[in-house]
PDB file of N, CA and C in Angstrom:
ATOM      1  N   GLU A   1     -20.897  -8.763  10.855  1.00  0.00           N
ATOM      2  CA  GLU A   1     -21.257  -7.455  11.340  1.00  0.00           C
ATOM      3  C   GLU A   1     -21.746  -6.541  10.222  1.00  0.00           C
ATOM      4  N   LEU A   2     -21.210  -6.705   9.022  1.00  0.00           N
ATOM      5  CA  LEU A   2     -21.629  -5.871   7.898  1.00  0.00           C
ATOM      6  C   LEU A   2     -22.908  -6.376   7.247  1.00  0.00           C
ATOM      7  N   GLY A   3     -23.312  -7.597   7.589  1.00  0.00           N
ATOM      8  CA  GLY A   3     -24.498  -8.164   6.979  1.00  0.00           C
ATOM      9  C   GLY A   3     -24.235  -8.784   5.624  1.00  0.00           C
ATOM     10  N   HIS A   4     -22.970  -9.026   5.303  1.00  0.00           N
ATOM     11  CA  HIS A   4     -22.605  -9.643   4.035  1.00  0.00           C
ATOM     12  C   HIS A   4     -21.667 -10.810   4.299  1.00  0.00           C
ATOM     13  N   SER A   5     -21.745 -11.795   3.431  1.00  0.00           N
ATOM     14  CA  SER A   5     -20.795 -12.900   3.527  1.00  0.00           C
ATOM     15  C   SER A   5     -19.453 -12.444   2.966  1.00  0.00           C
ATOM     16  N   LYS A   6     -18.445 -13.244   3.202  1.00  0.00           N
ATOM     17  CA  LYS A   6     -17.117 -12.944   2.671  1.00  0.00           C
ATOM     18  C   LYS A   6     -17.155 -12.835   1.148  1.00  0.00           C
ATOM     19  N   SER A   7     -17.893 -13.721   0.501  1.00  0.00           N
ATOM     20  CA  SER A   7     -17.998 -13.710  -0.961  1.00  0.00           C
ATOM     21  C   SER A   7     -18.708 -12.461  -1.463  1.00  0.00           C
ATOM     22  N   GLN A   8     -19.784 -12.066  -0.773  1.00  0.00           N
ATOM     23  CA  GLN A   8     -20.498 -10.850  -1.181  1.00  0.00           C
ATOM     24  C   GLN A   8     -19.611  -9.622  -1.026  1.00  0.00           C
ATOM     25  N   PHE A   9     -18.895  -9.560   0.074  1.00  0.00           N
ATOM     26  CA  PHE A   9     -17.979  -8.447   0.311  1.00  0.00           C
ATOM     27  C   PHE A   9     -16.924  -8.377  -0.789  1.00  0.00           C
ATOM     28  N   TYR A  10     -16.342  -9.519  -1.127  1.00  0.00           N
ATOM     29  CA  TYR A  10     -15.326  -9.582  -2.178  1.00  0.00           C
ATOM     30  C   TYR A  10     -15.898  -9.047  -3.490  1.00  0.00           C
ATOM     31  N   ARG A  11     -17.100  -9.505  -3.860  1.00  0.00           N
ATOM     32  CA  ARG A  11     -17.709  -9.071  -5.122  1.00  0.00           C
ATOM     33  C   ARG A  11     -18.014  -7.572  -5.118  1.00  0.00           C
ATOM     34  N   LYS A  12     -18.482  -7.046  -3.988  1.00  0.00           N
ATOM     35  CA  LYS A  12     -18.791  -5.615  -3.919  1.00  0.00           C
ATOM     36  C   LYS A  12     -17.518  -4.761  -4.071  1.00  0.00           C
ATOM     37  N   ILE A  13     -16.472  -5.133  -3.366  1.00  0.00           N
ATOM     38  CA  ILE A  13     -15.210  -4.393  -3.485  1.00  0.00           C
ATOM     39  C   ILE A  13     -14.682  -4.470  -4.907  1.00  0.00           C
ATOM     40  N   LYS A  14     -14.735  -5.657  -5.482  1.00  0.00           N
ATOM     41  CA  LYS A  14     -14.251  -5.866  -6.861  1.00  0.00           C
ATOM     42  C   LYS A  14     -15.047  -4.993  -7.843  1.00  0.00           C
ATOM     43  N   ARG A  15     -16.361  -4.944  -7.650  1.00  0.00           N
ATOM     44  CA  ARG A  15     -17.205  -4.155  -8.542  1.00  0.00           C
ATOM     45  C   ARG A  15     -16.956  -2.657  -8.375  1.00  0.00           C
ATOM     46  N   LEU A  16     -16.770  -2.200  -7.142  1.00  0.00           N
ATOM     47  CA  LEU A  16     -16.575  -0.777  -6.883  1.00  0.00           C
ATOM     48  C   LEU A  16     -15.201  -0.265  -7.299  1.00  0.00           C
ATOM     49  N   THR A  17     -14.170  -1.086  -7.088  1.00  0.00           N
ATOM     50  CA  THR A  17     -12.805  -0.612  -7.324  1.00  0.00           C
ATOM     51  C   THR A  17     -12.139  -1.227  -8.540  1.00  0.00           C
ATOM     52  N   GLY A  18     -12.652  -2.361  -9.003  1.00  0.00           N
ATOM     53  CA  GLY A  18     -12.010  -3.073 -10.096  1.00  0.00           C
ATOM     54  C   GLY A  18     -10.810  -3.878  -9.634  1.00  0.00           C
ATOM     55  N   LYS A  19     -10.614  -3.948  -8.314  1.00  0.00           N
ATOM     56  CA  LYS A  19      -9.476  -4.662  -7.738  1.00  0.00           C
ATOM     57  C   LYS A  19      -9.968  -5.610  -6.657  1.00  0.00           C
ATOM     58  N   SER A  20      -9.178  -6.649  -6.410  1.00  0.00           N
ATOM     59  CA  SER A  20      -9.513  -7.532  -5.297  1.00  0.00           C
ATOM     60  C   SER A  20      -9.301  -6.761  -3.995  1.00  0.00           C
ATOM     61  N   PRO A  21      -9.961  -7.169  -2.910  1.00  0.00           N
ATOM     62  CA  PRO A  21      -9.763  -6.474  -1.636  1.00  0.00           C
ATOM     63  C   PRO A  21      -8.296  -6.440  -1.194  1.00  0.00           C
ATOM     64  N   ILE A  22      -7.572  -7.527  -1.406  1.00  0.00           N
ATOM     65  CA  ILE A  22      -6.155  -7.561  -1.017  1.00  0.00           C
ATOM     66  C   ILE A  22      -5.356  -6.524  -1.805  1.00  0.00           C
ATOM     67  N   THR A  23      -5.567  -6.475  -3.107  1.00  0.00           N
ATOM     68  CA  THR A  23      -4.863  -5.507  -3.962  1.00  0.00           C
ATOM     69  C   THR A  23      -5.235  -4.086  -3.585  1.00  0.00           C
ATOM     70  N   PHE A  24      -6.521  -3.846  -3.346  1.00  0.00           N
ATOM     71  CA  PHE A  24      -6.994  -2.518  -2.971  1.00  0.00           C
ATOM     72  C   PHE A  24      -6.339  -2.053  -1.673  1.00  0.00           C
ATOM     73  N   ILE A  25      -6.299  -2.920  -0.660  1.00  0.00           N
ATOM     74  CA  ILE A  25      -5.706  -2.563   0.632  1.00  0.00           C
ATOM     75  C   ILE A  25      -4.212  -2.344   0.499  1.00  0.00           C
ATOM     76  N   ARG A  26      -3.521  -3.216  -0.245  1.00  0.00           N
ATOM     77  CA  ARG A  26      -2.073  -3.067  -0.420  1.00  0.00           C
ATOM     78  C   ARG A  26      -1.758  -1.744  -1.118  1.00  0.00           C
ATOM     79  N   GLU A  27      -2.495  -1.409  -2.175  1.00  0.00           N
ATOM     80  CA  GLU A  27      -2.248  -0.154  -2.880  1.00  0.00           C
ATOM     81  C   GLU A  27      -2.578   1.057  -2.018  1.00  0.00           C
ATOM     82  N   PHE A  28      -3.614   0.965  -1.198  1.00  0.00           N
ATOM     83  CA  PHE A  28      -3.952   2.042  -0.267  1.00  0.00           C
ATOM     84  C   PHE A  28      -2.792   2.270   0.702  1.00  0.00           C
ATOM     85  N   ARG A  29      -2.253   1.187   1.265  1.00  0.00           N
ATOM     86  CA  ARG A  29      -1.140   1.284   2.193  1.00  0.00           C
ATOM     87  C   ARG A  29       0.103   1.844   1.509  1.00  0.00           C
ATOM     88  N   LEU A  30       0.338   1.454   0.262  1.00  0.00           N
ATOM     89  CA  LEU A  30       1.501   1.961  -0.466  1.00  0.00           C
ATOM     90  C   LEU A  30       1.374   3.455  -0.769  1.00  0.00           C
ATOM     91  N   HIS A  31       0.173   3.913  -1.079  1.00  0.00           N
ATOM     92  CA  HIS A  31      -0.023   5.346  -1.309  1.00  0.00           C
ATOM     93  C   HIS A  31       0.188   6.134  -0.012  1.00  0.00           C
ATOM     94  N   ARG A  32      -0.223   5.557   1.104  1.00  0.00           N
ATOM     95  CA  ARG A  32       0.035   6.191   2.408  1.00  0.00           C
ATOM     96  C   ARG A  32       1.546   6.257   2.655  1.00  0.00           C
ATOM     97  N   ALA A  33       2.245   5.172   2.337  1.00  0.00           N
ATOM     98  CA  ALA A  33       3.699   5.132   2.498  1.00  0.00           C
ATOM     99  C   ALA A  33       4.361   6.179   1.601  1.00  0.00           C
ATOM    100  N   LEU A  34       3.860   6.347   0.398  1.00  0.00           N
ATOM    101  CA  LEU A  34       4.394   7.353  -0.525  1.00  0.00           C
ATOM    102  C   LEU A  34       4.307   8.741   0.109  1.00  0.00           C
ATOM    103  N   ASP A  35       3.176   9.054   0.721  1.00  0.00           N
ATOM    104  CA  ASP A  35       3.014  10.345   1.399  1.00  0.00           C
ATOM    105  C   ASP A  35       4.003  10.492   2.556  1.00  0.00           C
ATOM    106  N   LEU A  36       4.157   9.414   3.343  1.00  0.00           N
ATOM    107  CA  LEU A  36       5.070   9.471   4.481  1.00  0.00           C
ATOM    108  C   LEU A  36       6.515   9.666   4.022  1.00  0.00           C
ATOM    109  N   ILE A  37       6.904   8.982   2.977  1.00  0.00           N
ATOM    110  CA  ILE A  37       8.269   9.137   2.447  1.00  0.00           C
ATOM    111  C   ILE A  37       8.450  10.556   1.917  1.00  0.00           C
ATOM    112  N   HIS A  38       7.459  11.035   1.182  1.00  0.00           N
ATOM    113  CA  HIS A  38       7.537  12.384   0.608  1.00  0.00           C
ATOM    114  C   HIS A  38       7.702  13.437   1.705  1.00  0.00           C
ATOM    115  N   ASN A  39       7.007  13.235   2.821  1.00  0.00           N
ATOM    116  CA  ASN A  39       7.076  14.187   3.930  1.00  0.00           C
ATOM    117  C   ASN A  39       8.189  13.858   4.927  1.00  0.00           C
ATOM    118  N   GLN A  40       9.032  12.886   4.582  1.00  0.00           N
ATOM    119  CA  GLN A  40      10.177  12.483   5.391  1.00  0.00           C
ATOM    120  C   GLN A  40       9.770  12.181   6.831  1.00  0.00           C
ATOM    121  N   GLN A  41       8.775  11.290   6.967  1.00  0.00           N
ATOM    122  CA  GLN A  41       8.233  10.922   8.275  1.00  0.00           C
ATOM    123  C   GLN A  41       8.891   9.687   8.864  1.00  0.00           C
ATOM    124  N   GLY A  42      10.137   9.440   8.567  1.00  0.00           N
ATOM    125  CA  GLY A  42      10.861   8.290   9.107  1.00  0.00           C
ATOM    126  C   GLY A  42      11.665   7.612   8.020  1.00  0.00           C
ATOM    127  N   ASN A  43      12.435   6.599   8.429  1.00  0.00           N
ATOM    128  CA  ASN A  43      13.198   5.870   7.420  1.00  0.00           C
ATOM    129  C   ASN A  43      12.301   4.815   6.752  1.00  0.00           C
ATOM    130  N   ILE A  44      12.823   4.160   5.750  1.00  0.00           N
ATOM    131  CA  ILE A  44      12.024   3.231   4.942  1.00  0.00           C
ATOM    132  C   ILE A  44      11.482   2.082   5.790  1.00  0.00           C
ATOM    133  N   SER A  45      12.295   1.518   6.653  1.00  0.00           N
ATOM    134  CA  SER A  45      11.842   0.408   7.494  1.00  0.00           C
ATOM    135  C   SER A  45      10.717   0.839   8.425  1.00  0.00           C
ATOM    136  N   GLU A  46      10.865   1.993   9.044  1.00  0.00           N
ATOM    137  CA  GLU A  46       9.814   2.496   9.942  1.00  0.00           C
ATOM    138  C   GLU A  46       8.512   2.713   9.190  1.00  0.00           C
ATOM    139  N   ILE A  47       8.603   3.272   8.011  1.00  0.00           N
ATOM    140  CA  ILE A  47       7.407   3.522   7.207  1.00  0.00           C
ATOM    141  C   ILE A  47       6.780   2.210   6.763  1.00  0.00           C
ATOM    142  N   ALA A  48       7.603   1.239   6.409  1.00  0.00           N
ATOM    143  CA  ALA A  48       7.079  -0.077   6.022  1.00  0.00           C
ATOM    144  C   ALA A  48       6.262  -0.678   7.152  1.00  0.00           C
ATOM    145  N   PHE A  49       6.815  -0.678   8.356  1.00  0.00           N
ATOM    146  CA  PHE A  49       6.097  -1.250   9.498  1.00  0.00           C
ATOM    147  C   PHE A  49       4.876  -0.411   9.867  1.00  0.00           C
ATOM    148  N   GLU A  50       4.993   0.894   9.778  1.00  0.00           N
ATOM    149  CA  GLU A  50       3.879   1.783  10.132  1.00  0.00           C
ATOM    150  C   GLU A  50       2.684   1.598   9.189  1.00  0.00           C
ATOM    151  N   THR A  51       2.964   1.261   7.950  1.00  0.00           N
ATOM    152  CA  THR A  51       1.878   1.088   6.980  1.00  0.00           C
ATOM    153  C   THR A  51       1.417  -0.366   6.867  1.00  0.00           C
ATOM    154  N   GLY A  52       1.896  -1.219   7.772  1.00  0.00           N
ATOM    155  CA  GLY A  52       1.349  -2.568   7.856  1.00  0.00           C
ATOM    156  C   GLY A  52       2.126  -3.657   7.158  1.00  0.00           C
ATOM    157  N   PHE A  53       3.300  -3.360   6.667  1.00  0.00           N
ATOM    158  CA  PHE A  53       4.126  -4.384   6.028  1.00  0.00           C
ATOM    159  C   PHE A  53       5.034  -5.008   7.088  1.00  0.00           C
ATOM    160  N   ASN A  54       5.124  -6.329   7.108  1.00  0.00           N
ATOM    161  CA  ASN A  54       5.945  -7.029   8.092  1.00  0.00           C
ATOM    162  C   ASN A  54       7.391  -7.176   7.654  1.00  0.00           C
ATOM    163  N   SER A  55       7.648  -6.921   6.383  1.00  0.00           N
ATOM    164  CA  SER A  55       8.991  -7.086   5.850  1.00  0.00           C
ATOM    165  C   SER A  55       9.363  -5.866   4.999  1.00  0.00           C
ATOM    166  N   PRO A  56      10.435  -5.177   5.357  1.00  0.00           N
ATOM    167  CA  PRO A  56      10.882  -4.057   4.523  1.00  0.00           C
ATOM    168  C   PRO A  56      11.225  -4.487   3.095  1.00  0.00           C
ATOM    169  N   ALA A  57      11.701  -5.723   2.936  1.00  0.00           N
ATOM    170  CA  ALA A  57      12.035  -6.209   1.585  1.00  0.00           C
ATOM    171  C   ALA A  57      10.768  -6.347   0.741  1.00  0.00           C
ATOM    172  N   TYR A  58       9.708  -6.912   1.323  1.00  0.00           N
ATOM    173  CA  TYR A  58       8.452  -7.048   0.594  1.00  0.00           C
ATOM    174  C   TYR A  58       7.839  -5.674   0.324  1.00  0.00           C
ATOM    175  N   PHE A  59       7.986  -4.767   1.281  1.00  0.00           N
ATOM    176  CA  PHE A  59       7.515  -3.400   1.083  1.00  0.00           C
ATOM    177  C   PHE A  59       8.210  -2.767  -0.115  1.00  0.00           C
ATOM    178  N   SER A  60       9.531  -2.888  -0.169  1.00  0.00           N
ATOM    179  CA  SER A  60      10.292  -2.300  -1.276  1.00  0.00           C
ATOM    180  C   SER A  60       9.898  -2.902  -2.615  1.00  0.00           C
ATOM    181  N   LYS A  61       9.700  -4.218  -2.642  1.00  0.00           N
ATOM    182  CA  LYS A  61       9.286  -4.884  -3.878  1.00  0.00           C
ATOM    183  C   LYS A  61       7.906  -4.398  -4.317  1.00  0.00           C
ATOM    184  N   SER A  62       6.970  -4.333  -3.380  1.00  0.00           N
ATOM    185  CA  SER A  62       5.613  -3.884  -3.701  1.00  0.00           C
ATOM    186  C   SER A  62       5.613  -2.428  -4.150  1.00  0.00           C
ATOM    187  N   PHE A  63       6.378  -1.587  -3.476  1.00  0.00           N
ATOM    188  CA  PHE A  63       6.486  -0.170  -3.825  1.00  0.00           C
ATOM    189  C   PHE A  63       7.017  -0.021  -5.243  1.00  0.00           C
ATOM    190  N   ASN A  64       8.064  -0.777  -5.551  1.00  0.00           N
ATOM    191  CA  ASN A  64       8.666  -0.734  -6.883  1.00  0.00           C
ATOM    192  C   ASN A  64       7.685  -1.244  -7.944  1.00  0.00           C
ATOM    193  N   ASP A  65       6.924  -2.278  -7.630  1.00  0.00           N
ATOM    194  CA  ASP A  65       5.947  -2.818  -8.584  1.00  0.00           C
ATOM    195  C   ASP A  65       4.874  -1.790  -8.922  1.00  0.00           C
ATOM    196  N   ILE A  66       4.423  -1.033  -7.930  1.00  0.00           N
ATOM    197  CA  ILE A  66       3.339  -0.067  -8.145  1.00  0.00           C
ATOM    198  C   ILE A  66       3.841   1.247  -8.741  1.00  0.00           C
ATOM    199  N   PHE A  67       4.933   1.783  -8.192  1.00  0.00           N
ATOM    200  CA  PHE A  67       5.388   3.118  -8.579  1.00  0.00           C
ATOM    201  C   PHE A  67       6.576   3.124  -9.539  1.00  0.00           C
ATOM    202  N   GLY A  68       7.203   1.972  -9.746  1.00  0.00           N
ATOM    203  CA  GLY A  68       8.311   1.881 -10.686  1.00  0.00           C
ATOM    204  C   GLY A  68       9.613   2.482 -10.187  1.00  0.00           C
ATOM    205  N   ILE A  69       9.721   2.671  -8.881  1.00  0.00           N
ATOM    206  CA  ILE A  69      10.934   3.211  -8.280  1.00  0.00           C
ATOM    207  C   ILE A  69      11.065   2.626  -6.879  1.00  0.00           C
ATOM    208  N   LEU A  70      12.290   2.395  -6.463  1.00  0.00           N
ATOM    209  CA  LEU A  70      12.505   1.893  -5.103  1.00  0.00           C
ATOM    210  C   LEU A  70      12.201   3.010  -4.104  1.00  0.00           C
ATOM    211  N   PRO A  71      11.689   2.665  -2.933  1.00  0.00           N
ATOM    212  CA  PRO A  71      11.368   3.707  -1.952  1.00  0.00           C
ATOM    213  C   PRO A  71      12.605   4.520  -1.533  1.00  0.00           C
ATOM    214  N   SER A  72      13.756   3.894  -1.482  1.00  0.00           N
ATOM    215  CA  SER A  72      14.974   4.627  -1.098  1.00  0.00           C
ATOM    216  C   SER A  72      15.326   5.672  -2.166  1.00  0.00           C
ATOM    217  N   LYS A  73      15.156   5.319  -3.435  1.00  0.00           N
ATOM    218  CA  LYS A  73      15.422   6.279  -4.517  1.00  0.00           C
ATOM    219  C   LYS A  73      14.410   7.433  -4.474  1.00  0.00           C
ATOM    220  N   TYR A  74      13.152   7.085  -4.198  1.00  0.00           N
ATOM    221  CA  TYR A  74      12.110   8.120  -4.102  1.00  0.00           C
ATOM    222  C   TYR A  74      12.431   9.078  -2.945  1.00  0.00           C
ATOM    223  N   ALA A  75      12.882   8.519  -1.825  1.00  0.00           N
ATOM    224  CA  ALA A  75      13.224   9.357  -0.668  1.00  0.00           C
ATOM    225  C   ALA A  75      14.367  10.304  -1.014  1.00  0.00           C
ATOM    226  N   GLN A  76      15.349   9.820  -1.779  1.00  0.00           N
ATOM    227  CA  GLN A  76      16.461  10.684  -2.192  1.00  0.00           C
ATOM    228  C   GLN A  76      15.980  11.813  -3.083  1.00  0.00           C
ATOM    229  N   MET A  77      15.023  11.521  -3.940  1.00  0.00           N
ATOM    230  CA  MET A  77      14.476  12.538  -4.841  1.00  0.00           C
ATOM    231  C   MET A  77      13.714  13.618  -4.068  1.00  0.00           C
ATOM    232  N   CYS A  78      13.142  13.241  -2.920  1.00  0.00           N
ATOM    233  CA  CYS A  78      12.316  14.179  -2.145  1.00  0.00           C
ATOM    234  C   CYS A  78      13.142  15.084  -1.242  1.00  0.00           C
ATOM    235  N   GLN A  79      14.421  14.826  -1.101  1.00  0.00           N
ATOM    236  CA  GLN A  79      15.258  15.643  -0.202  1.00  0.00           C
ATOM    237  C   GLN A  79      15.594  16.965  -0.812  1.00  0.00           C
TER     238      GLN A  79
END
């Protein structure tokens, strides 16, 4: 539909963002989750599922890898 092959799409995203499409999407979702946690828009599990993560444990690991803090600790800081 976009007029590009999967390989072309991958190269364009990589060139524009410096990240693979998977990494770019995961980080986008994590930044959205950060906003939701900051605004207290639900508990950690709800936010994980709302932002597209199927496992709260994987969400917490990914969040910690990117931001250097567990989402539960970040939520406590925002209260």
